[in-house]
Structure formats: structure tokens, C-alpha cells
Short mmCIF file of C-alpha atoms and ligand atoms in Angstrom, two decimals:
data_model
loop_
_atom_site.label_atom_id
_atom_site.label_comp_id
_atom_site.label_asym_id
_atom_site.label_seq_id
_atom_site.Cartn_x
_atom_site.Cartn_y
_atom_site.Cartn_z
CA MET A 9 -9.89 7.40 33.98
CA THR A 10 -7.29 8.65 31.55
CA ASP A 11 -4.89 9.37 34.38
CA SER A 12 -5.24 5.91 35.89
CA LEU A 13 -4.23 4.44 32.52
CA PHE A 14 -0.95 6.30 32.93
CA ASP A 15 -0.43 5.61 36.65
CA PRO A 16 2.75 3.50 36.95
CA ALA A 17 1.86 2.16 40.40
CA ARG A 18 -1.53 0.96 39.23
CA ILE A 19 0.00 -0.58 36.10
CA ALA A 20 2.67 -2.35 38.18
CA ALA A 21 -0.06 -3.74 40.42
CA LEU A 22 -1.98 -5.07 37.41
CA ASP A 23 1.20 -6.70 36.09
CA ALA A 24 1.90 -8.25 39.50
CA ALA A 25 -1.60 -9.73 39.64
CA ASP A 26 -1.48 -11.22 36.13
CA PRO A 27 -1.76 -15.03 36.19
CA LEU A 28 0.77 -15.36 33.32
CA ARG A 29 3.32 -12.88 34.74
CA GLY A 30 5.87 -15.62 35.50
CA PHE A 31 6.49 -16.44 31.85
CA ARG A 32 8.38 -13.19 31.28
CA ASP A 33 11.23 -14.61 33.39
CA GLU A 34 11.48 -17.61 31.10
CA PHE A 35 12.76 -15.45 28.22
CA HIS A 36 15.99 -13.63 27.56
CA LEU A 37 15.02 -9.97 27.36
CA PRO A 38 17.68 -7.97 25.48
CA LEU A 39 19.16 -5.20 27.58
CA HIS A 40 19.35 -1.47 27.01
CA ASP A 41 21.63 0.46 29.37
CA GLY A 42 21.57 -2.50 31.72
CA ALA A 43 17.76 -2.78 31.92
CA PRO A 44 15.43 -4.90 29.77
CA GLN A 45 14.29 -3.39 26.50
CA ALA A 46 10.59 -2.89 25.90
CA TYR A 47 10.69 -5.43 23.06
CA PHE A 48 7.67 -5.27 20.75
CA CYS A 49 9.19 -7.07 17.80
CA GLY A 50 7.96 -10.59 18.55
CA ASN A 51 6.00 -10.44 15.29
CA SER A 52 9.36 -10.41 13.50
CA LEU A 53 11.72 -12.36 15.75
CA GLY A 54 10.37 -13.74 19.01
CA LEU A 55 12.63 -13.76 22.06
CA GLN A 56 14.69 -16.74 23.12
CA PRO A 57 13.10 -19.05 25.69
CA LYS A 58 15.72 -19.74 28.37
CA GLY A 59 15.00 -23.45 27.92
CA ALA A 60 16.26 -23.38 24.32
CA ARG A 61 19.95 -23.55 25.21
CA ALA A 62 19.60 -26.80 27.14
CA MET A 63 17.68 -28.38 24.26
CA VAL A 64 20.36 -27.37 21.76
CA GLU A 65 23.15 -28.49 24.08
CA GLU A 66 21.43 -31.84 24.53
CA VAL A 67 21.70 -32.39 20.77
CA LEU A 68 25.31 -31.25 20.68
CA GLY A 69 26.11 -33.54 23.60
CA LYS A 70 24.41 -36.50 21.97
CA TRP A 71 26.30 -35.88 18.77
CA ALA A 72 29.60 -35.63 20.68
CA HIS A 73 29.09 -38.74 22.80
CA GLU A 74 26.83 -41.01 20.79
CA ALA A 75 27.40 -39.90 17.19
CA VAL A 76 25.36 -42.10 14.83
CA GLU A 77 23.78 -43.93 17.76
CA GLY A 78 22.09 -40.63 18.64
CA HIS A 79 19.50 -41.50 16.01
CA PHE A 80 18.22 -44.29 18.24
CA LEU A 81 19.30 -43.76 21.86
CA GLU A 82 16.91 -42.33 24.43
CA PRO A 83 16.27 -39.66 25.48
CA ALA A 84 15.08 -37.73 22.45
CA PRO A 85 16.52 -39.92 19.68
CA TRP A 86 16.85 -38.09 16.37
CA MET A 87 15.05 -40.62 14.17
CA PRO A 88 11.57 -39.72 15.51
CA TYR A 89 12.64 -36.26 16.74
CA HIS A 90 9.98 -34.38 14.76
CA ALA A 91 7.39 -36.32 16.74
CA LEU A 92 8.64 -34.63 19.93
CA VAL A 93 7.12 -31.38 18.73
CA ARG A 94 4.10 -32.78 16.92
CA ASP A 95 1.44 -32.98 19.63
CA ALA A 96 2.23 -29.64 21.23
CA LEU A 97 2.32 -27.98 17.83
CA ALA A 98 -1.04 -29.54 16.91
CA ASN A 99 -2.41 -28.04 20.10
CA VAL A 100 -1.20 -24.54 19.29
CA VAL A 101 -2.80 -24.59 15.82
CA GLY A 102 -5.94 -26.55 16.74
CA ALA A 103 -5.18 -29.61 14.64
CA GLU A 104 -4.92 -33.35 15.03
CA PRO A 105 -1.32 -34.53 15.53
CA SER A 106 -1.32 -36.33 12.17
CA GLU A 107 -2.29 -33.08 10.44
CA VAL A 108 0.89 -31.16 11.35
CA VAL A 109 4.58 -31.49 10.72
CA ALA A 110 7.57 -29.27 11.45
CA MET A 111 9.83 -29.17 8.38
CA ASN A 112 11.73 -26.93 5.96
CA SER A 113 11.01 -23.21 5.83
CA LEU A 114 7.75 -21.38 5.27
CA THR A 115 8.19 -20.56 1.58
CA THR A 116 9.42 -24.08 0.83
CA ASN A 117 6.36 -25.53 2.49
CA LEU A 118 4.10 -23.16 0.56
CA HIS A 119 5.58 -24.46 -2.69
CA LEU A 120 5.24 -28.08 -1.59
CA MET A 121 1.60 -27.53 -0.71
CA LEU A 122 0.89 -25.75 -3.99
CA VAL A 123 2.47 -28.61 -5.92
CA SER A 124 -0.12 -30.91 -4.41
CA PHE A 125 -3.12 -28.60 -4.06
CA TYR A 126 -2.88 -26.05 -6.87
CA ARG A 127 -3.88 -28.09 -9.92
CA PRO A 128 -4.97 -25.50 -12.47
CA THR A 129 -6.99 -26.40 -15.56
CA HIS A 130 -8.01 -24.24 -18.50
CA GLU A 131 -11.45 -23.81 -16.95
CA ARG A 132 -10.05 -23.14 -13.47
CA PRO A 133 -6.56 -21.71 -13.66
CA ALA A 134 -6.66 -18.91 -11.08
CA ILE A 135 -5.42 -18.25 -7.55
CA LEU A 136 -7.06 -15.60 -5.39
CA MET A 137 -4.76 -13.77 -2.98
CA GLU A 138 -4.61 -10.40 -1.26
CA ALA A 139 -2.91 -7.44 -2.94
CA GLY A 140 0.01 -6.30 -0.81
CA ALA A 141 0.82 -9.79 0.42
CA PHE A 142 4.21 -10.55 1.95
CA PRO A 143 6.56 -10.60 -1.06
CA SER A 144 7.69 -14.19 -0.61
CA ASP A 145 4.11 -15.40 -0.83
CA ARG A 146 3.52 -13.41 -3.97
CA HIS A 147 6.72 -14.72 -5.55
CA ALA A 148 5.71 -18.27 -4.70
CA LEU A 149 2.20 -17.91 -6.10
CA GLU A 150 3.23 -16.06 -9.22
CA SER A 151 5.96 -18.58 -9.98
CA GLN A 152 3.53 -21.45 -9.47
CA VAL A 153 1.06 -19.91 -11.93
CA ARG A 154 3.88 -19.51 -14.47
CA PHE A 155 5.21 -22.99 -13.76
CA HIS A 156 1.89 -24.43 -14.88
CA GLY A 157 1.98 -22.37 -18.07
CA PHE A 158 -0.63 -19.84 -17.02
CA ASP A 159 -0.44 -16.06 -16.99
CA PRO A 160 -0.25 -14.18 -13.66
CA GLU A 161 -1.80 -11.14 -15.38
CA THR A 162 -5.11 -12.95 -15.60
CA ASP A 163 -4.70 -15.93 -13.30
CA LEU A 164 -3.21 -14.42 -10.17
CA ILE A 165 -6.11 -12.40 -8.83
CA GLU A 166 -5.05 -9.89 -6.16
CA LEU A 167 -7.83 -8.46 -4.05
CA ARG A 168 -7.28 -4.82 -3.12
CA PRO A 169 -8.15 -3.50 0.34
CA ASP A 170 -11.60 -1.91 0.41
CA GLU A 171 -11.39 -0.33 3.87
CA ALA A 172 -9.91 3.06 4.65
CA ASP A 173 -6.81 1.87 6.48
CA GLY A 174 -5.80 -0.76 3.95
CA THR A 175 -7.73 -3.62 5.52
CA ILE A 176 -10.09 -5.97 3.70
CA SER A 177 -13.71 -6.63 4.65
CA MET A 178 -15.26 -10.08 4.64
CA ASP A 179 -17.82 -8.69 2.21
CA ALA A 180 -15.08 -7.84 -0.26
CA ILE A 181 -13.62 -11.33 0.03
CA ALA A 182 -17.05 -12.88 -0.47
CA ALA A 183 -17.70 -10.64 -3.49
CA ALA A 184 -14.35 -11.59 -5.06
CA ILE A 185 -15.07 -15.28 -4.57
CA ALA A 186 -18.53 -14.81 -6.06
CA GLU A 187 -17.10 -12.95 -9.06
CA HIS A 188 -14.13 -15.21 -9.80
CA GLY A 189 -15.26 -18.46 -8.16
CA HIS A 190 -15.87 -20.36 -11.38
CA ARG A 191 -12.24 -19.72 -12.45
CA LEU A 192 -10.57 -20.33 -9.08
CA ALA A 193 -8.34 -23.34 -8.52
CA ALA A 194 -7.14 -22.07 -5.16
CA ILE A 195 -7.37 -19.32 -2.57
CA VAL A 196 -4.28 -18.56 -0.50
CA TRP A 197 -4.92 -16.14 2.35
CA PRO A 198 -3.10 -14.90 5.47
CA GLY A 199 -4.31 -15.65 8.99
CA VAL A 200 -3.06 -12.27 10.19
CA GLN A 201 -1.90 -9.69 7.64
CA TYR A 202 1.72 -8.77 8.33
CA ARG A 203 1.48 -5.06 7.54
CA THR A 204 -1.92 -4.11 8.96
CA GLY A 205 -2.22 -6.74 11.69
CA GLN A 206 -5.73 -7.63 10.47
CA ALA A 207 -6.91 -11.13 11.48
CA PHE A 208 -9.25 -12.98 9.15
CA ASP A 209 -12.13 -15.41 9.71
CA LEU A 210 -10.44 -18.52 8.34
CA LYS A 211 -13.44 -20.76 8.65
CA GLU A 212 -15.63 -18.40 6.65
CA ILE A 213 -13.01 -17.97 3.92
CA ALA A 214 -12.63 -21.75 3.68
CA ARG A 215 -16.39 -22.18 3.55
CA LEU A 216 -16.83 -19.65 0.75
CA GLY A 217 -13.83 -20.98 -1.16
CA HIS A 218 -14.96 -24.57 -0.97
CA ALA A 219 -18.50 -23.64 -1.99
CA ALA A 220 -16.97 -22.09 -5.12
CA GLY A 221 -15.02 -25.27 -5.81
CA ALA A 222 -11.56 -23.95 -4.86
CA ILE A 223 -8.83 -25.36 -2.63
CA VAL A 224 -8.19 -23.09 0.37
CA GLY A 225 -4.77 -22.69 2.01
CA PHE A 226 -3.56 -20.29 4.69
CA ASP A 227 -0.29 -18.59 5.47
CA LEU A 228 -0.25 -18.33 9.24
CA ALA A 229 3.18 -16.70 9.68
CA HIS A 230 1.71 -13.89 11.80
CA ALA A 231 -1.14 -15.92 13.27
CA VAL A 232 0.47 -18.98 14.85
CA GLY A 233 1.14 -18.46 18.55
CA ASN A 234 -0.67 -15.12 18.27
CA VAL A 235 -4.36 -15.92 17.74
CA PRO A 236 -6.21 -19.23 18.13
CA VAL A 237 -6.56 -20.63 14.60
CA HIS A 238 -8.51 -23.93 15.04
CA LEU A 239 -7.07 -25.25 11.81
CA HIS A 240 -8.89 -28.55 11.70
CA ASP A 241 -12.28 -26.97 12.30
CA SER A 242 -11.53 -24.16 9.86
CA ASP A 243 -11.65 -26.89 7.23
CA ALA A 244 -8.64 -25.43 5.38
CA ASP A 245 -7.02 -27.82 2.94
CA PHE A 246 -3.52 -26.80 3.98
CA ALA A 247 -1.65 -24.18 5.97
CA VAL A 248 1.97 -23.13 6.34
CA TRP A 249 3.78 -20.93 8.84
CA CYS A 250 7.15 -20.12 10.35
CA HIS A 251 8.29 -20.52 13.95
CA TYR A 252 10.60 -17.55 14.44
CA LYS A 253 7.88 -14.91 14.96
CA TYR A 254 5.37 -15.44 17.80
CA MET A 255 6.62 -19.01 18.18
CA ASN A 256 9.98 -17.88 19.59
CA SER A 257 12.04 -20.68 18.05
CA GLY A 258 14.96 -18.69 16.72
CA PRO A 259 16.15 -17.07 13.49
CA GLY A 260 15.25 -19.16 10.45
CA ALA A 261 13.64 -21.80 12.68
CA VAL A 262 12.23 -24.95 11.11
CA ALA A 263 8.74 -24.10 9.81
CA GLY A 264 5.30 -25.69 10.14
CA CYS A 265 2.81 -27.28 7.79
CA PHE A 266 -0.79 -28.49 8.11
CA VAL A 267 -2.64 -30.84 5.78
CA HIS A 268 -6.28 -31.50 6.65
CA ALA A 269 -7.06 -35.07 7.71
CA ARG A 270 -9.34 -35.57 4.70
CA HIS A 271 -6.20 -35.43 2.52
CA ALA A 272 -4.24 -37.88 4.71
CA HIS A 273 -4.33 -40.57 2.02
CA THR A 274 -4.51 -38.28 -0.98
CA ALA A 275 -3.60 -39.47 -4.44
CA ARG A 276 -2.63 -35.91 -5.43
CA PRO A 277 0.77 -35.42 -6.97
CA ARG A 278 3.53 -34.36 -4.62
CA PHE A 279 7.23 -33.62 -4.63
CA ALA A 280 8.46 -36.50 -2.51
CA GLY A 281 11.54 -37.36 -0.49
CA TRP A 282 12.63 -40.32 1.60
CA TRP A 283 11.51 -38.80 4.90
CA GLY A 284 7.92 -38.72 3.67
CA HIS A 285 8.08 -42.42 2.91
CA ASP A 286 6.16 -44.82 5.12
CA GLN A 287 8.24 -45.17 8.27
CA ALA A 288 7.96 -48.93 8.54
CA SER A 289 9.59 -49.50 5.15
CA ARG A 290 11.67 -46.29 4.80
CA PHE A 291 14.96 -48.10 5.25
CA LYS A 292 14.24 -50.92 2.83
CA MET A 293 15.54 -48.40 0.34
CA ASP A 294 13.74 -50.11 -2.51
CA GLY A 295 12.99 -47.02 -4.55
CA LYS A 296 9.20 -47.20 -4.61
CA PHE A 297 7.59 -44.27 -2.75
CA VAL A 298 4.87 -45.14 -0.26
CA ALA A 299 3.65 -42.01 1.53
CA THR A 300 3.32 -41.79 5.28
CA PRO A 301 -0.35 -40.90 5.83
CA GLY A 302 -0.98 -37.30 6.90
CA ALA A 303 1.22 -34.23 6.93
CA GLU A 304 4.40 -36.21 7.60
CA GLY A 305 4.10 -37.69 4.15
CA TRP A 306 5.24 -34.34 2.71
CA GLN A 307 8.59 -34.41 4.49
CA LEU A 308 11.56 -34.49 2.15
CA SER A 309 14.69 -34.86 4.22
CA ASN A 310 15.76 -35.96 7.63
CA PRO A 311 15.23 -32.76 9.62
CA PRO A 312 17.86 -30.42 11.07
CA ILE A 313 17.78 -31.62 14.66
CA LEU A 314 19.69 -28.57 15.90
CA GLY A 315 17.00 -26.43 14.28
CA LEU A 316 14.15 -28.34 15.86
CA ALA A 317 15.61 -28.21 19.37
CA PRO A 318 14.57 -24.59 20.17
CA LEU A 319 11.07 -25.30 18.85
CA ARG A 320 10.84 -28.07 21.42
CA ALA A 321 11.72 -25.60 24.16
CA SER A 322 9.25 -23.04 22.88
CA LEU A 323 6.39 -25.51 22.60
CA GLU A 324 7.03 -26.63 26.14
CA VAL A 325 6.32 -23.03 27.23
CA PHE A 326 3.22 -22.78 25.02
CA SER A 327 1.89 -26.05 26.43
CA ARG A 328 2.12 -24.74 29.99
CA ALA A 329 0.63 -21.34 29.18
CA GLY A 330 -2.10 -22.59 26.82
CA MET A 331 -3.38 -20.63 23.82
CA PRO A 332 -6.71 -19.64 25.45
CA ALA A 333 -4.96 -17.99 28.42
CA LEU A 334 -2.38 -16.37 26.14
CA ARG A 335 -5.08 -14.99 23.90
CA ALA A 336 -6.97 -13.61 26.91
CA ARG A 337 -3.84 -11.81 28.09
CA SER A 338 -3.04 -10.65 24.57
CA LEU A 339 -6.48 -9.07 24.25
CA GLU A 340 -5.88 -7.14 27.48
CA LEU A 341 -2.40 -5.96 26.51
CA THR A 342 -3.39 -4.81 23.04
CA ALA A 343 -6.52 -3.10 24.40
CA TYR A 344 -4.31 -1.26 26.90
CA LEU A 345 -1.96 -0.15 24.12
CA GLU A 346 -4.94 1.07 22.11
CA ALA A 347 -6.40 2.92 25.12
CA LEU A 348 -3.13 4.78 25.76
CA ILE A 349 -2.87 5.84 22.14
CA ARG A 350 -6.49 7.00 21.99
CA ALA A 351 -6.21 8.87 25.29
CA ARG A 352 -3.02 10.84 24.69
CA LEU A 353 -1.36 10.11 21.36
CA ALA A 354 -4.15 10.37 18.80
CA ASP A 355 -2.55 13.48 17.30
CA THR A 356 0.65 11.51 16.61
CA LEU A 357 -0.34 7.92 15.92
CA GLN A 358 -3.19 6.60 13.82
CA ILE A 359 -4.12 2.98 14.43
CA VAL A 360 -4.31 1.12 11.12
CA THR A 361 -5.24 -2.26 12.62
CA PRO A 362 -8.98 -2.98 12.99
CA GLY A 363 -10.52 -2.01 16.32
CA GLU A 364 -12.60 -5.17 16.79
CA PRO A 365 -10.61 -7.63 18.93
CA GLU A 366 -11.66 -10.60 16.77
CA ARG A 367 -10.19 -8.85 13.72
CA ARG A 368 -6.68 -8.51 15.12
CA GLY A 369 -3.99 -10.31 17.09
CA ALA A 370 -1.33 -8.79 19.34
CA GLN A 371 -0.02 -6.27 16.82
CA LEU A 372 -1.12 -2.70 16.31
CA SER A 373 0.17 -1.04 13.16
CA LEU A 374 0.59 2.65 13.85
CA ARG A 375 0.80 5.24 11.14
CA VAL A 376 2.90 8.18 12.24
CA LEU A 377 1.02 11.31 11.26
CA GLN A 378 2.84 13.71 9.02
CA GLY A 379 5.27 16.23 10.32
CA ARG A 380 8.94 16.67 10.93
CA GLY A 381 10.83 14.89 13.64
CA LEU A 382 13.70 15.97 15.84
CA THR A 383 16.19 15.72 13.04
CA GLY A 384 13.99 17.32 10.41
CA ARG A 385 13.38 14.00 8.69
CA ALA A 386 9.94 12.57 8.06
CA ALA A 387 8.31 11.98 11.42
CA GLY A 388 7.81 8.23 11.25
CA ARG A 389 11.38 7.14 10.87
CA ASP A 390 12.50 9.79 13.32
CA LEU A 391 10.13 8.54 16.03
CA PHE A 392 11.09 4.95 15.35
CA ASP A 393 14.79 5.73 15.78
CA PHE A 394 14.12 7.82 18.88
CA LEU A 395 12.27 4.90 20.48
CA ALA A 396 15.16 2.55 19.71
CA THR A 397 17.61 4.89 21.45
CA ARG A 398 15.33 4.66 24.51
CA GLY A 399 15.25 0.85 24.41
CA VAL A 400 11.74 0.62 22.96
CA ILE A 401 11.92 -1.79 20.03
CA GLY A 402 9.17 -1.92 17.42
CA ASP A 403 9.56 -2.51 13.75
CA TRP A 404 9.37 -0.26 10.79
CA ARG A 405 7.44 -0.56 7.52
CA GLU A 406 7.94 2.03 4.82
CA PRO A 407 6.76 4.64 4.37
CA ASP A 408 5.23 5.59 7.73
CA VAL A 409 4.16 2.61 9.85
CA ILE A 410 5.55 1.39 13.17
CA ARG A 411 4.35 -2.05 14.21
CA ILE A 412 4.07 -2.64 17.95
CA SER A 413 3.31 -6.20 19.04
CA PRO A 414 2.96 -6.89 22.75
CA ALA A 415 3.65 -10.62 23.05
CA PRO A 416 1.61 -12.09 25.90
CA LEU A 417 4.36 -14.48 26.97
CA TYR A 418 6.92 -11.80 27.78
CA ASN A 419 5.56 -8.27 27.40
CA ASN A 420 3.68 -6.58 30.22
CA ARG A 421 1.70 -3.41 30.81
CA ALA A 422 4.77 -1.56 32.06
CA ASP A 423 6.42 -2.10 28.65
CA ILE A 424 3.36 -0.62 26.97
CA LEU A 425 3.25 2.38 29.29
CA ARG A 426 6.93 2.94 28.56
CA PHE A 427 6.21 2.98 24.84
CA ALA A 428 3.47 5.59 25.26
CA THR A 429 5.60 7.70 27.60
CA GLU A 430 8.49 7.75 25.14
CA VAL A 431 6.23 8.66 22.21
CA ALA A 432 4.91 11.57 24.30
CA ALA A 433 8.48 12.61 25.15
CA TRP A 434 9.42 12.59 21.46
CA ARG A 435 6.35 14.62 20.57
CA GLY A 436 7.15 17.12 23.31
CA ALA A 437 10.67 17.57 21.97
CA ALA A 438 9.85 17.53 18.24
C1 PLP B 12 7.64 -13.91 7.77
C2 PLP B 12 6.88 -14.27 6.55
C3 PLP B 12 7.47 -14.99 5.49
C4 PLP B 12 8.92 -15.39 5.53
O1 PLP B 12 9.15 -16.51 4.72
P1 PLP B 12 10.37 -17.51 5.02
O2 PLP B 12 10.19 -18.56 4.02
O3 PLP B 12 10.22 -17.96 6.44
O4 PLP B 12 11.64 -16.72 4.87
C5 PLP B 12 6.67 -15.31 4.40
N1 PLP B 12 5.38 -14.95 4.34
C6 PLP B 12 4.79 -14.25 5.34
C7 PLP B 12 3.35 -13.87 5.25
C8 PLP B 12 5.52 -13.88 6.45
O5 PLP B 12 4.94 -13.17 7.41
#
């Protein structure tokens, strides 16, 4: 059994029989010594879909040949360009088209959502978040608490991990909501935790949060394109995410935002801009803001068309693959990675990410067990650098974690076997 896991011929046969195998050829795989890298960093920067270049060049061509007319001329006029990504994006996140919009960057969208949905009062001033959140999220939440004149010491409640590997149980979340519920204005929670790779039950968090009288918003940076999120059914009030990780839309890509349909006509305050104004009267330019119903009403500016073009290409790939099939393949790939580690590498790598498939996405966070590496440095960084010199690309989190994320669109079992083989080679030499 163990040996068949490591049998390259058997692994190649499984890859060849995989129904999604063809998608790998639709991405630019970076090379190492003339052969593709084993690239496991799609949780940080997803690879470029080959279709992206044509989409970007189409915009450049339109600009060159049509200039201002490009706003109106088919195909793909710029005026309604965001709508070209809307339906496919709604599909990926399990939302209605009117609930999603591609705009700005993740942290900007988080602030815009908090402006509308975090309305603290003296009775209910607090936000519940996870301790150890991605720093930008913490900065955004802390600054929002301060902006409203409240004190992060008491009103930014950070829930500490209660499980051995730094993950958080649903029981702990429920207990925190029960304890602080009467003071909570909002809960902001990740879909998939960036450091541990833990996936959360969004629907249950939203249910508990709403029952306590709080607004519930999600940061899906590591969840979108990775796990099915069913945003509409989760009943979240809002969600934000970026498109450069599993969504493969390029560095600093235009981000995403979800506002639940029940808020489509909200009277909540918002920071407004002309692109959120009702489209029929936007160009009357009369100075009175009338919001477009739904998520599009939060747009500020006319969007960067060159930035949206790669997202179009990426969503075209996602539409053909489909999230259910991608998730099925992702479960297989990550289970294979886990099996290899458990079979041969358990003395070197400790899996931090939860073992239950429904509590994780593609990523496994691997703690490198203590020891000295080839160069006498701490083992973790030494192994990480060794892998990079062999064309195996993960990413590094201080002090001792390597994150390995097999992306089901372009990674295969052979990549995963290569990772395990190189870790074993390093261990043999160390
Ligand atoms: C990647 C990531 C960010 C990055 O924020 P930007 O505004 O896109 O720079 C923020 N939060 C989380 C949880 C992330 O994973």
C-alpha cells in the first residue's frame, strides 16, 4: 500500500485518467532547469491562465484603435465591463449575480463593507474576530473600532485557538458568541485561515452571529476558488476576497465583494462614488446619489479594465471546470499529499491543518520538526530553501511552517510525489 503511493508509474496513470487533467495545459507553469516547477504557491499567487494575455491585449487594442469609443463598442465595451465577470463570479461563490461585484482591492472592500455594516453603539460596540488573523484584516478592524471612537482593547475581541495545532473549534466560536453576543455589533471571520489552512462552517457562524444580533461578514481570500462557499445560502451579510490567490487573476488583481440580497436596497450609510450610482441616471451628473440596487451600488470608480481582463480569462476556466469537480479533485490531491506525509515523512513534517476534509481546502500547513538542516540553520527554512533549489515551490511562514497548496486546476499527483521525494532526499542528506 505504502509503496504504491510512491510508485511513479501508478501515479502517472492516475494523473492520465483524471477528468480535469487538461486544465494544467491552460496555465503557464514556471520553469526550473527547463522543466515545469512543482508550484504549490497558488494560495499566494495563482498561476497565469494562458487566456489572460489575449484578454489584456484585447483591451490594449481597443484603447489603441477605438480610444474613448471603447467604452461603448462591442465586443466587451468598457462601460458595462464589470458585468462580463459578474455571472461567472457569482457561480464560483454561490451567490446571485446581483450580490457580487468585482472592484477595488480586498482591504478597501473590507473597509467599505464595515462602513455600511459595522454600526457600533454604546450597548453593542464590539467586533469578534480570530486572534492571529491576516494583519491587513486586523489593521482594518482595529482602525474601524477606533474610527467610531471605541477602544480596541475592549471592543476588538480576538478569539484564541483552542486546538493543539492553532486551529479553532466550532464549540469555541459558539462559546465566544454566547459570552460576548450581547455586546457584538459584528463578527468578521475567514473562510479558510491563511496560516493553518482551516476551513470554517460559514453558515453555522452566520446563524450563531445573527441569533446574537450581530452582523456577520467573511474574508474569503483563501476560500474563493478553493472550497465551495455557497455565500447566498450561508446567509452572510457581506463577504470580501481577492482574486490573485486561487482565482489566478494576477498580482494585485481587482478584488471581489458580496452583499446579501436582503441588503440590496439598504438604507445603511455608505461611502459612495459615481460608479455605484443608478446606471440609468449616472450620467445626468446631477449630484444626488441614487444607489444601484445590490452589490454594484458599493462601487466607487470606473474600474481598471486592464485589471479586470485577466479575471475574465480566469473565470472562463472556472466556468468550464466547475467548482464541484474542482473540489472533488482538490480533495483527492490533498488526501494524497497527506497520505505521503503520514506514510514516510511523519518524522519530519507535522500537519497543522485539520484532518477532516470539510475543515480544510487545498492547503496543508506543515510544521518542520526541530533539528538542524544541511547548512546548520533551523530545519524549516533550510528545507524550504532546499525545495526551491529543486524547483518545488511552497511558501514559508515564520517560524517553522511550510504551506503546500496543490491547486486542482494545474497541480497533479506527480507534483505531489515530487515534493515528498525531495523532502525525503533532504532528510537523507541532513
Ligand atoms: C491575501 C490576504 C489579504 C491581502 O489583502 P489585499 O488588500 O489584497 O492586499 C488580506 N487578508 C487576508 C485574509 C488575505 O489572505
